[in-house]
Coordinates of C-alpha atoms in Angstrom, one line a residue:
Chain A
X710 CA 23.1 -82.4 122.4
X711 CA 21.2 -79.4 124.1
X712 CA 22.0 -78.1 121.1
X713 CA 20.4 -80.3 118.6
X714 CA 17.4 -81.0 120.7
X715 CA 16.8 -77.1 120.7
X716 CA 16.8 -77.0 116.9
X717 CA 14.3 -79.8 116.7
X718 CA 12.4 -78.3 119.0
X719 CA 12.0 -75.3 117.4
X720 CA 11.3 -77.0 114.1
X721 CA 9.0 -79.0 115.0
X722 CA 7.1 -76.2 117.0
X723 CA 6.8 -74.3 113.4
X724 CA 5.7 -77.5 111.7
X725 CA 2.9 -78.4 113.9
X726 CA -0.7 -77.3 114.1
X727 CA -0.8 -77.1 117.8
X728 CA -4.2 -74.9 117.6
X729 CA -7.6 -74.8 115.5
X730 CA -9.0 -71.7 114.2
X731 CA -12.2 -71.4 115.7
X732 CA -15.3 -69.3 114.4
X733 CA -15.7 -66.2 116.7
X734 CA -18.7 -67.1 118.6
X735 CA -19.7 -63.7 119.2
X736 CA -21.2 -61.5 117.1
X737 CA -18.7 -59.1 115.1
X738 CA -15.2 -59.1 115.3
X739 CA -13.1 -56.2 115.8
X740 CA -8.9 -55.7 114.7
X741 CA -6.5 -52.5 114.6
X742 CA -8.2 -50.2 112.0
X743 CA -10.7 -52.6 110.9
X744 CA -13.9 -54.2 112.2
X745 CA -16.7 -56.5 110.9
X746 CA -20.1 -55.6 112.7
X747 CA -23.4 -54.8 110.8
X748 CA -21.3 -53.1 108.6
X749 CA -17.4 -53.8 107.0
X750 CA -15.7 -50.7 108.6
X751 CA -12.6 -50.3 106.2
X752 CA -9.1 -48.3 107.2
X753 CA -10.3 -44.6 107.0
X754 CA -8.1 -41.7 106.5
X755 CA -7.9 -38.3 105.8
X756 CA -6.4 -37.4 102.1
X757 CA -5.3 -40.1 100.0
X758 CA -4.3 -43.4 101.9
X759 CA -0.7 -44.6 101.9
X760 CA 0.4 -48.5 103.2
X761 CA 2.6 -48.1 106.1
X762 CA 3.3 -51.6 106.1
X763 CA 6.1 -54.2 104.7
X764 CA 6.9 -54.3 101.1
X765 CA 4.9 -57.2 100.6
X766 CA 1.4 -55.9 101.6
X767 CA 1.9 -53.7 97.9
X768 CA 1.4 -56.5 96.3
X769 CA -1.9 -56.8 97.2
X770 CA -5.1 -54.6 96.5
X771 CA -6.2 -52.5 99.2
X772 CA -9.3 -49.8 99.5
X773 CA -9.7 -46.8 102.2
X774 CA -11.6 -44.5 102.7
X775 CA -10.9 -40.2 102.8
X776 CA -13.3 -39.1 105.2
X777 CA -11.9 -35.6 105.4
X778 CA -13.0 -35.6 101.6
X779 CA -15.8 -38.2 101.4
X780 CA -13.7 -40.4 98.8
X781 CA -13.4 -43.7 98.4
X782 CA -10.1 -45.3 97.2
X783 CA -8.8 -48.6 96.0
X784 CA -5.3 -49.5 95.4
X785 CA -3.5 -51.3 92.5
X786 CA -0.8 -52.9 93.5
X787 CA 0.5 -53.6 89.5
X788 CA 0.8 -49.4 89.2
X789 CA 1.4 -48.8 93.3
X790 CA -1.1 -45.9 93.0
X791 CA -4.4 -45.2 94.5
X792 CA -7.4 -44.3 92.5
X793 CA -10.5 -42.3 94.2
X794 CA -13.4 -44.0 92.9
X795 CA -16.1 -41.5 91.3
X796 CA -19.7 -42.1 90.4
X797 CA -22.6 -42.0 92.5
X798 CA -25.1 -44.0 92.3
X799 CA -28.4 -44.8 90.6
X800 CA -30.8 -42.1 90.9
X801 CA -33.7 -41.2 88.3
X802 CA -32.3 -39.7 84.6
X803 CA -33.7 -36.2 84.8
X804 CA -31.4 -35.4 82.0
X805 CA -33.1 -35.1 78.0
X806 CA -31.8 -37.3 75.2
X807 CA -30.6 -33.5 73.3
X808 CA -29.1 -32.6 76.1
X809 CA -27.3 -36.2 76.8
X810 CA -26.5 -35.6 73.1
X811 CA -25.0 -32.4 73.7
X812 CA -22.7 -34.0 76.6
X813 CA -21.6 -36.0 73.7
X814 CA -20.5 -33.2 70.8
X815 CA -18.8 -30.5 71.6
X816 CA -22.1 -28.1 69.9
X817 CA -20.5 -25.0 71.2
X818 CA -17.6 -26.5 68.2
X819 CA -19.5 -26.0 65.1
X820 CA -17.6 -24.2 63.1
X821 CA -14.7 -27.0 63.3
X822 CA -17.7 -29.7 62.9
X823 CA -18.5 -28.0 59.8
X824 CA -14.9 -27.5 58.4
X825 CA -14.6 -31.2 56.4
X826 CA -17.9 -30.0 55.0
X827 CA -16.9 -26.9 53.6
X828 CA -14.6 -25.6 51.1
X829 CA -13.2 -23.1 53.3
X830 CA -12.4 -22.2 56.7
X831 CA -15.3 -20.2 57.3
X832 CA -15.8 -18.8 60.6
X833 CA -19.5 -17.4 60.1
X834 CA -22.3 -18.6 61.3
X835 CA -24.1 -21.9 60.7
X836 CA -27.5 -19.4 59.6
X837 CA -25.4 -17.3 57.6
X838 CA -23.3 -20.2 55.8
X839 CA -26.8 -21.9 55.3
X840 CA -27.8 -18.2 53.6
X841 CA -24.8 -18.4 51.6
X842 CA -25.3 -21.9 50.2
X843 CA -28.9 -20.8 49.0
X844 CA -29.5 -18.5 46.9
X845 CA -32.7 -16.3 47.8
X846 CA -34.2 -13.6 46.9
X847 CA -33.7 -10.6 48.7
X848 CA -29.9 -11.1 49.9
X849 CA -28.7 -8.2 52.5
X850 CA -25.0 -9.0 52.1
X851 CA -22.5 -9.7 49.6
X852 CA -20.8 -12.8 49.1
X853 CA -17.2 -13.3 49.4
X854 CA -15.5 -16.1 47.0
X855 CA -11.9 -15.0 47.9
X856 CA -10.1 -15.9 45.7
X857 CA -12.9 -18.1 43.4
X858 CA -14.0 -17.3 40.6
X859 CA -17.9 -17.7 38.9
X860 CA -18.4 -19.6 36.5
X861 CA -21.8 -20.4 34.4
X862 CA -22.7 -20.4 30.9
X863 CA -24.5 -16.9 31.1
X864 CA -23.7 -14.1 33.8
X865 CA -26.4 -11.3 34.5
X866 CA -26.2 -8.4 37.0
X867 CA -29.2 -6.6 38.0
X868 CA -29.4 -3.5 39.3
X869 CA -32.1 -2.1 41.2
X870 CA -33.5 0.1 38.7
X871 CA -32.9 -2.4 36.0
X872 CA -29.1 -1.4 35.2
X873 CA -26.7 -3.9 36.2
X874 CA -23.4 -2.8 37.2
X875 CA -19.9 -4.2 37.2
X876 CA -17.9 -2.4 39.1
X877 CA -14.0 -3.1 38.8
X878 CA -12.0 -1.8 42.2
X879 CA -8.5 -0.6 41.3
X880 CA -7.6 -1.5 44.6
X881 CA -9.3 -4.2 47.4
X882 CA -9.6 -0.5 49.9
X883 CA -11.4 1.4 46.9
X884 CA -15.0 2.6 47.1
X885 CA -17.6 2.3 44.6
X886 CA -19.3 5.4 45.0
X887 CA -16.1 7.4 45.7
X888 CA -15.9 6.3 41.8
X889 CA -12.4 4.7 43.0
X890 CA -13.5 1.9 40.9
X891 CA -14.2 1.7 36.8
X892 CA -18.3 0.8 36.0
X893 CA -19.2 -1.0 33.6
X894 CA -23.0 -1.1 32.3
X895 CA -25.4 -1.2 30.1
X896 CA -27.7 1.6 29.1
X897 CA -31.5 1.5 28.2
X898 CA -30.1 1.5 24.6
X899 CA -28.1 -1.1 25.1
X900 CA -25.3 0.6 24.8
X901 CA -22.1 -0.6 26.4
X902 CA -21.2 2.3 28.7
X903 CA -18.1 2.5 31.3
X904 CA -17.6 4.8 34.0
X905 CA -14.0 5.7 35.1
X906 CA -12.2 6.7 38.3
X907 CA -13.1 10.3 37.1
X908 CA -16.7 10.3 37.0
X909 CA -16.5 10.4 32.6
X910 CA -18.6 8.3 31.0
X911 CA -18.0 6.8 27.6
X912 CA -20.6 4.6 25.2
X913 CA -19.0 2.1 23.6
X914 CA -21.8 0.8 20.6
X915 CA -22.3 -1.0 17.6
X916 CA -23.9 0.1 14.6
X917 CA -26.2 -1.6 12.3
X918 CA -22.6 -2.3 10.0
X919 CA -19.7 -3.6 11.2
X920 CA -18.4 0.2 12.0
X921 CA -18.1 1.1 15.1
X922 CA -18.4 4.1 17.1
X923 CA -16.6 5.1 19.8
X924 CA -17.6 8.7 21.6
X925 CA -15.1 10.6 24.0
X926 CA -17.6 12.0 26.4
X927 CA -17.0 15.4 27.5
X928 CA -15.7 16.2 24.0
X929 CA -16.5 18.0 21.1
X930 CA -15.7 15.6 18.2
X931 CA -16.8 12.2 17.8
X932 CA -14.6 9.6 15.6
X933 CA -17.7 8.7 12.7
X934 CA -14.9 6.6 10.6
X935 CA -11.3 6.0 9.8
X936 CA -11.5 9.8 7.9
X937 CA -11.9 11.3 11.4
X938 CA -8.1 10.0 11.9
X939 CA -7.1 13.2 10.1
X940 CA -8.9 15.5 12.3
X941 CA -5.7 16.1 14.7
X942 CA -2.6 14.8 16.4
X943 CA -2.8 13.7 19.7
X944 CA -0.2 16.5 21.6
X945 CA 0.9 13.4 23.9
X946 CA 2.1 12.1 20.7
X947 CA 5.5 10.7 21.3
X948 CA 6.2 9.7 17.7
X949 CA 9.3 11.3 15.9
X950 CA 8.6 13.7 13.6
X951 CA 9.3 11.2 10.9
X952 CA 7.0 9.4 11.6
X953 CA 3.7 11.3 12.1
X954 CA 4.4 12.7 8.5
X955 CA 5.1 9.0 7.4
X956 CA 2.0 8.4 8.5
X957 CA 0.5 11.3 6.9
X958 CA 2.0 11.4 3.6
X959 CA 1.3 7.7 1.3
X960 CA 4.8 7.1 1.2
X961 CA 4.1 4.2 -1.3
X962 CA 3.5 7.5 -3.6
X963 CA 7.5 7.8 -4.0
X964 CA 6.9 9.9 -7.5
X965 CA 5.1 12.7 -5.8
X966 CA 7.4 12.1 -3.0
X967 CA 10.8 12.6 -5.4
X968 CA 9.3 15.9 -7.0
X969 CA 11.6 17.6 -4.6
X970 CA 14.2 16.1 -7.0
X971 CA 14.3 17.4 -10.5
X972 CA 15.9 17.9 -13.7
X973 CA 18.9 19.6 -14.1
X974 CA 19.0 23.3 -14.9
X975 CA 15.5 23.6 -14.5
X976 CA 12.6 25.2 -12.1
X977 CA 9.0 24.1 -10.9
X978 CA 6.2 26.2 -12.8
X979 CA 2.6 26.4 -14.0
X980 CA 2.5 28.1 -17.2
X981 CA -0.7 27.7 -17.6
X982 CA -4.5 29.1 -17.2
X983 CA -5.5 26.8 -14.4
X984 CA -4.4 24.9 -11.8
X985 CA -2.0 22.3 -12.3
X986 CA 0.9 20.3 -11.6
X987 CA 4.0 22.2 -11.6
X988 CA 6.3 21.2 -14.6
X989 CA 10.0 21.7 -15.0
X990 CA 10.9 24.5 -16.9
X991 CA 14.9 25.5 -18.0
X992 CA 16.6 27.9 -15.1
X993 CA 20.1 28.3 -15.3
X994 CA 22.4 30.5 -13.9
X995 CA 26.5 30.8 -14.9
X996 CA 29.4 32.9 -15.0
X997 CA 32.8 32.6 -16.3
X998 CA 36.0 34.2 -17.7
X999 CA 35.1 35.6 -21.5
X1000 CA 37.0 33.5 -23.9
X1001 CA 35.0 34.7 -26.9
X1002 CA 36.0 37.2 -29.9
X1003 CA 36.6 40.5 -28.9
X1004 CA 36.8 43.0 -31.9
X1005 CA 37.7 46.8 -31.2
X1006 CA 38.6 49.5 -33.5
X1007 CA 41.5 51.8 -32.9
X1008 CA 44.0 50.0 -31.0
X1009 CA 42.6 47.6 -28.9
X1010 CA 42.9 48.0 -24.3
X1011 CA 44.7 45.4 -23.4
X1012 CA 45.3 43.2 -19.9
X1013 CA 42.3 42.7 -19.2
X1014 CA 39.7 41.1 -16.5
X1015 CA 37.4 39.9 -19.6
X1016 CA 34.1 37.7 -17.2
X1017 CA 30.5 37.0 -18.2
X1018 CA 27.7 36.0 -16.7
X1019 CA 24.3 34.8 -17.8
X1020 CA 21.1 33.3 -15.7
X1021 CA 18.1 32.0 -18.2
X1022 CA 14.3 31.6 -16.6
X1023 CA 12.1 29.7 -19.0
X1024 CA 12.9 31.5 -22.2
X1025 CA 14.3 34.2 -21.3
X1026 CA 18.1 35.2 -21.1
X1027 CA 19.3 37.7 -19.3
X1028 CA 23.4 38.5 -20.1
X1029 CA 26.3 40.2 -18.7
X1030 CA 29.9 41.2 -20.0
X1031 CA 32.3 42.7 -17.9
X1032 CA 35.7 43.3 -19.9
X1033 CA 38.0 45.5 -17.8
X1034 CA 41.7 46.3 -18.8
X1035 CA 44.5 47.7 -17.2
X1036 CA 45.8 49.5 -20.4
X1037 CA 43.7 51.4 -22.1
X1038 CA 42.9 51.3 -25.9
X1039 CA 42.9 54.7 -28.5
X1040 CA 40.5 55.9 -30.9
X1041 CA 38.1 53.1 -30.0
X1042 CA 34.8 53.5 -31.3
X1043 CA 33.3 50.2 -32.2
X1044 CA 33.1 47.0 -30.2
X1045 CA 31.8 43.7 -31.4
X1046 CA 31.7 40.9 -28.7
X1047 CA 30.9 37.3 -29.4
X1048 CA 27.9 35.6 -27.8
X1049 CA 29.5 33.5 -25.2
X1050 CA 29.5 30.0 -26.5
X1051 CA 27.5 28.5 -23.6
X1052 CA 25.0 31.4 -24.5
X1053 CA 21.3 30.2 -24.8
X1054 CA 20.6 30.6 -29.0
X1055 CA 18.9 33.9 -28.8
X1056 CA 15.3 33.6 -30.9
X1057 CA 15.7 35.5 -33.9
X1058 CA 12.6 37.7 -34.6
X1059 CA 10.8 37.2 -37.7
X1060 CA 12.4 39.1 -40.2
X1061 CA 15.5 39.6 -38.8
X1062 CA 17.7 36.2 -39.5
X1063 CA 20.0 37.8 -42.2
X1064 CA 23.5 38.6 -41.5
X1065 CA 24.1 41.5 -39.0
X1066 CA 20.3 42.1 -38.4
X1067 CA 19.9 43.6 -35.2
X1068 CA 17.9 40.8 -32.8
X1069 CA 17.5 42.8 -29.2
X1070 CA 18.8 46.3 -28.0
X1071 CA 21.2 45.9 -25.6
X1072 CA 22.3 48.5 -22.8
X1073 CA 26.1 48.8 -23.0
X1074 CA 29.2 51.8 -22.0
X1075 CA 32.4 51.9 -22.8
X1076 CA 34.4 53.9 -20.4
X1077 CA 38.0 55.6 -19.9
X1078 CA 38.4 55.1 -16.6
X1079 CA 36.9 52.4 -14.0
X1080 CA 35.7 55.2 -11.5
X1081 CA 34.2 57.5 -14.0
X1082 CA 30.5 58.3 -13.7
X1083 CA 29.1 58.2 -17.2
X1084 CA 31.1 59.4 -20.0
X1085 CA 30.8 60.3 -23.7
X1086 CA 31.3 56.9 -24.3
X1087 CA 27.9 55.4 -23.3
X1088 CA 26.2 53.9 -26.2
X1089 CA 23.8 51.5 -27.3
X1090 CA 24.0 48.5 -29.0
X1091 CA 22.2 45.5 -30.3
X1092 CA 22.9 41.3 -30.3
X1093 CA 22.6 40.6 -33.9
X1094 CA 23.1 37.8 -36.1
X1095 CA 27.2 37.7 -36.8
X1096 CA 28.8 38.7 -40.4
X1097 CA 28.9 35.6 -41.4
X1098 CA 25.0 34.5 -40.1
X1099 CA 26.6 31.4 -38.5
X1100 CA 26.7 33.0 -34.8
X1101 CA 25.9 36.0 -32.6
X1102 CA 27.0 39.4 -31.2
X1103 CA 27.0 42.1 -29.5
X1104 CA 27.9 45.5 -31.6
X1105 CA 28.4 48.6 -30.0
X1106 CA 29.0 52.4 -31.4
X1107 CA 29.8 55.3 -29.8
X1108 CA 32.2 58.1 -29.9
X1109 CA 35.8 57.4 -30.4
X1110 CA 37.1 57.1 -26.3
X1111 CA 40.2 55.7 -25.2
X1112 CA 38.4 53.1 -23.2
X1113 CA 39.2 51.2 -19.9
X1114 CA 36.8 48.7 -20.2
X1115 CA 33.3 48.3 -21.6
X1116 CA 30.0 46.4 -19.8
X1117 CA 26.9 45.1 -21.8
X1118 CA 24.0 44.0 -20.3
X1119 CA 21.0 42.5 -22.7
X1120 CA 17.9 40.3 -22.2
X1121 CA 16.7 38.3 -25.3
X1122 CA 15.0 35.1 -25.8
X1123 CA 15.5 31.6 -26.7
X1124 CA 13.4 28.7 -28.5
Chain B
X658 CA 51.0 32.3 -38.6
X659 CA 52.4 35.8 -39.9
X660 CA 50.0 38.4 -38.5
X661 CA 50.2 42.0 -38.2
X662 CA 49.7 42.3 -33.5
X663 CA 49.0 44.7 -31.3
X664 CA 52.5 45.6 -29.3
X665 CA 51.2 46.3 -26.2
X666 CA 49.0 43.2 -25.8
X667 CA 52.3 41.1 -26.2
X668 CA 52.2 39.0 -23.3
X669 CA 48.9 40.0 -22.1
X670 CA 46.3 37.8 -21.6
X671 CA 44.5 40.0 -24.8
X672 CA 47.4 39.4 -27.3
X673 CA 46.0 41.6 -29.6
X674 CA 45.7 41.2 -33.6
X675 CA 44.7 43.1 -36.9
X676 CA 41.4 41.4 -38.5
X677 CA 43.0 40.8 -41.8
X678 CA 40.0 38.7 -42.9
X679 CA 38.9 41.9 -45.4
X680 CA 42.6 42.8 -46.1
X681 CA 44.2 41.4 -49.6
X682 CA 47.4 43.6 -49.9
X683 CA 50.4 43.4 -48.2
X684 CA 50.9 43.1 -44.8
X685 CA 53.8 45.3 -44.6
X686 CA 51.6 48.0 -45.8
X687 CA 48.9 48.0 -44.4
X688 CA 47.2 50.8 -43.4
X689 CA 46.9 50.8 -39.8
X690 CA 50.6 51.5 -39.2
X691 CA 49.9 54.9 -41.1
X692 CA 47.9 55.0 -39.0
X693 CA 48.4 54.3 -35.5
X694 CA 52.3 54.3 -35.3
X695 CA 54.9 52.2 -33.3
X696 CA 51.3 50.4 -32.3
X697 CA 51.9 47.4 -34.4
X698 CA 54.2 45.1 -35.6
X699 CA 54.8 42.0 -38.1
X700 CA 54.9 38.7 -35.6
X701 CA 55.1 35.2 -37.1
X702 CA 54.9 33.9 -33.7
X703 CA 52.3 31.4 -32.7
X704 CA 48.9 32.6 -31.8
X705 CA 47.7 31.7 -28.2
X706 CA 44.7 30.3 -27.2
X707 CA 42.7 34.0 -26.6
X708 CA 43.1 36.5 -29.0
X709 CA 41.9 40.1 -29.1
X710 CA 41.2 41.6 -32.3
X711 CA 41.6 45.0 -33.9
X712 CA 39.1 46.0 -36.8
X713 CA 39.5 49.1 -38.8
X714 CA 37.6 50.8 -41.6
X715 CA 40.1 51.8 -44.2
X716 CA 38.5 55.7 -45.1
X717 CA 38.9 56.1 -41.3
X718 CA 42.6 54.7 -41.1
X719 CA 43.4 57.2 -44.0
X720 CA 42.3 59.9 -42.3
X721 CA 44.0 59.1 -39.3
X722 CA 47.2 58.7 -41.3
X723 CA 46.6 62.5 -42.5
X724 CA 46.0 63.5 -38.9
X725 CA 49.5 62.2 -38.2
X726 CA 51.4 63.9 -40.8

């Protein structure tokens, strides 16, 4: 029973307004770390405030003050983290309206407040961009298109004294007027001219025609038209042999071209008082074994190594009979020899186309031996028309011999 | 063909005959083997391709033949 009345006691004591807050008649009112006179005096610190109380108090915003630092803080209880609050408080705006603008855009930035304006990243100055963009008169430094190109429906390049000059780098290090670059210009003439690496300059102009002209400075010969062509090879020619003489010879002319191919049994000749194309004339040249008549008086040498050999040029005949024998003949005076049958016709002399008429001397020997220097046996002889008038031969005489062999030699003529 | 040959040319590439184209007699009696003797013989064998020939003039084989006797 204690018991229970305790309990009730207790509850009833938690229930039950036994007091009334009352104003504080006084003026200000002071707690731990706080105090409400003239002024609110708030919890101050030193550094950033912490709560020190019960979890619950987070849930609730707090301020404090950092008098160590002079700041002011306030609490929010939704992120648990205190906030120094900044910003003073009114005072007159000294500041101009460029220079509130300038707190505004980064100016010190232009290049990147330029860069959605321009084509290129461009890292010059406004001024000089600004330069760039418009032409003038009088420009001090040259423009750089990178990798652009210009394009307009007429180009001109002026030059200072009027000449306008291209000049073509061979490579992005190479000077101008190192002449590590190729010029190209135009003369007071109008004349195309170029400069090379080397310091040579060439004209390259027009005539009143459709010919043109093209002069190789620094040398002696100028190419007037395509006849000039034949002046000289180039040395640095690489072209076969062949070729250059293809080029040199018309090759469509394949008649001249074949004269080194002619008739047979014939030469190349001018026979004639003036100058002229050569024309084929007979030239022949054979030999052979003698199969002709062979006529001796006394009894005949026999065995024998019986050859012949005759060459014609143009009309003339010039013929050889070589008849050598191992046994010698007796009383042999006479020899009459056949004209070989593959002979030339010898021309017969006017007057002299009756049987056995003499036609040209011949030079001939009959001999006894085949070492023997000359012997009673040389004689002379002629080619005359046969016995019969149908053929030729050669007849010679000379003192009876025993002979060996026997040689004639003659040079007659032919139609 | 009976022809009157050289002996020595038998066999030889100059088989040798008499010229008989002037000569009517007979053959056996011709005058060049007065003349040169034991140099020439009656042959009836066939000619070969080449032939040689002898020619004579008869006053000279005459005198020859006296020269031998």
């Amino acid at each position: 029973m204690r018991k229970l009345i305790l309990f009730l006691l207790i509850c009833i004591s938690a229930k039950v307004n036994a007091q009334v807050y009352q104003e504080m008649p006084q003026y200000g009112y002071r707690a731990n770390r706080m105090a409400f006179d003239s002024t609110l005096q708030i919890p101050t610190v030193c550094g950033v405030p912490t709560i020190k109380s019960v979890v619950k108090y987070t849930k609730n915003g707090a301020i404090a003050y950092d008098s160590c630092n002079a700041v002011f803080y306030t609490y929010n209880p939704k992120t648990l983290t205190w906030t120094a609050v900044s910003g003073g408080g009114g005072s007159t705006d000294t500041t101009s309206l460029s220079n509130r603008i300038n707190l505004k855009v980064n100016i010190s930035d232009t290049s990147n407040m330029l860069t959605k304006y321009l084509r290129k990243t461009d890292t010059a100055s406004l001024s000089n961009r600004i330069n760039l963009k418009i032409p003038y008169t009088g420009a001090t430094q040259d423009v750089d298109l990178g990798a652009f190109k210009i394009s307009a429906q007429s180009f001109q390049v002026e030059g200072t004294n009027g000449l306008g000059h291209i000049h073509f780098k061979h490579q992005n290090s190479d000077a101008t007027a190192t002449g590590q670059s190729t010029v190209l210009y135009a003369n007071s003439n109008g004349d195309l001219k170029y400069k090379n690496a080397g310091n040579y300059y060439s004209t390259l102009k027009t005539q009143q025609t459709a010919d043109r002209v093209y002069t190789f400075q620094n040398k002696s010969y100028t190419l007037a038209d395509s006849s000039d062509l034949s002046a000289k090879l180039n040395t640095a020619d690489t072209l076969s042999l062949s070729n250059r003489i293809n080029l040199k010879l018309n090759i469509a002319d394949t008649s001249l071209l074949q004269s080194k191919s002619i008739q047979p049994y014939s030469f190349l000749a001018n026979n004639t008082t003036a100058s002229a194309n050569a024309q084929a004339l007979p030239f022949k040249d054979t030999s052979g074994t003698y199969t002709g008549s062979i006529a001796w008086n006394g009894t005949a040498p026999t065995s024998g190594n019986l050859t012949y050999r005759w060459t014609r040029i143009g009309k003339m005949v010039t013929i050889n009979i070589s008849l050598v024998y191992a046994n010698a003949g007796s009383a042999n005076s006479t020899l009459t020899v056949a004209l070989p049958s593959d002979a030339p016709t010898p021309s017969k002399p006017a007057g002299l186309t009756s049987a056995l008429n003499n036609l040209y001397p011949i030079v001939g020997s009959v001999n006894i031996t085949n070492q023997s220097t000359l012997t009673n046996s040389g004689t002379r002889g002629f080619l005359r028309n046969n016995t019969a008038n149908n053929g030729f031969e050669f007849n010679l005489g000379y003192t009876a011999t025993t002979a060996v062999n026997a040689f004639i030699t003659c040079t007659y003529y032919t139609d | 063909m009976k022809h009157i040959r050289q002996i020595n040319s038998v066999n030889t590439n100059t088989y040798t005959i008499v010229d008989l184209s002037n000569y009517s007699g007979i053959m056996e009696d011709h005058p060049i083997f007065g003349a040169f003797p034991n140099s020439f013989e009656i042959s009836e064998q066939d000619l070969p391709d080449f032939i040689q020939y002898v020619i004579y003039d008869i006053t000279e084989l005459k005198t020859l033949k006296i020269n031998n006797q």
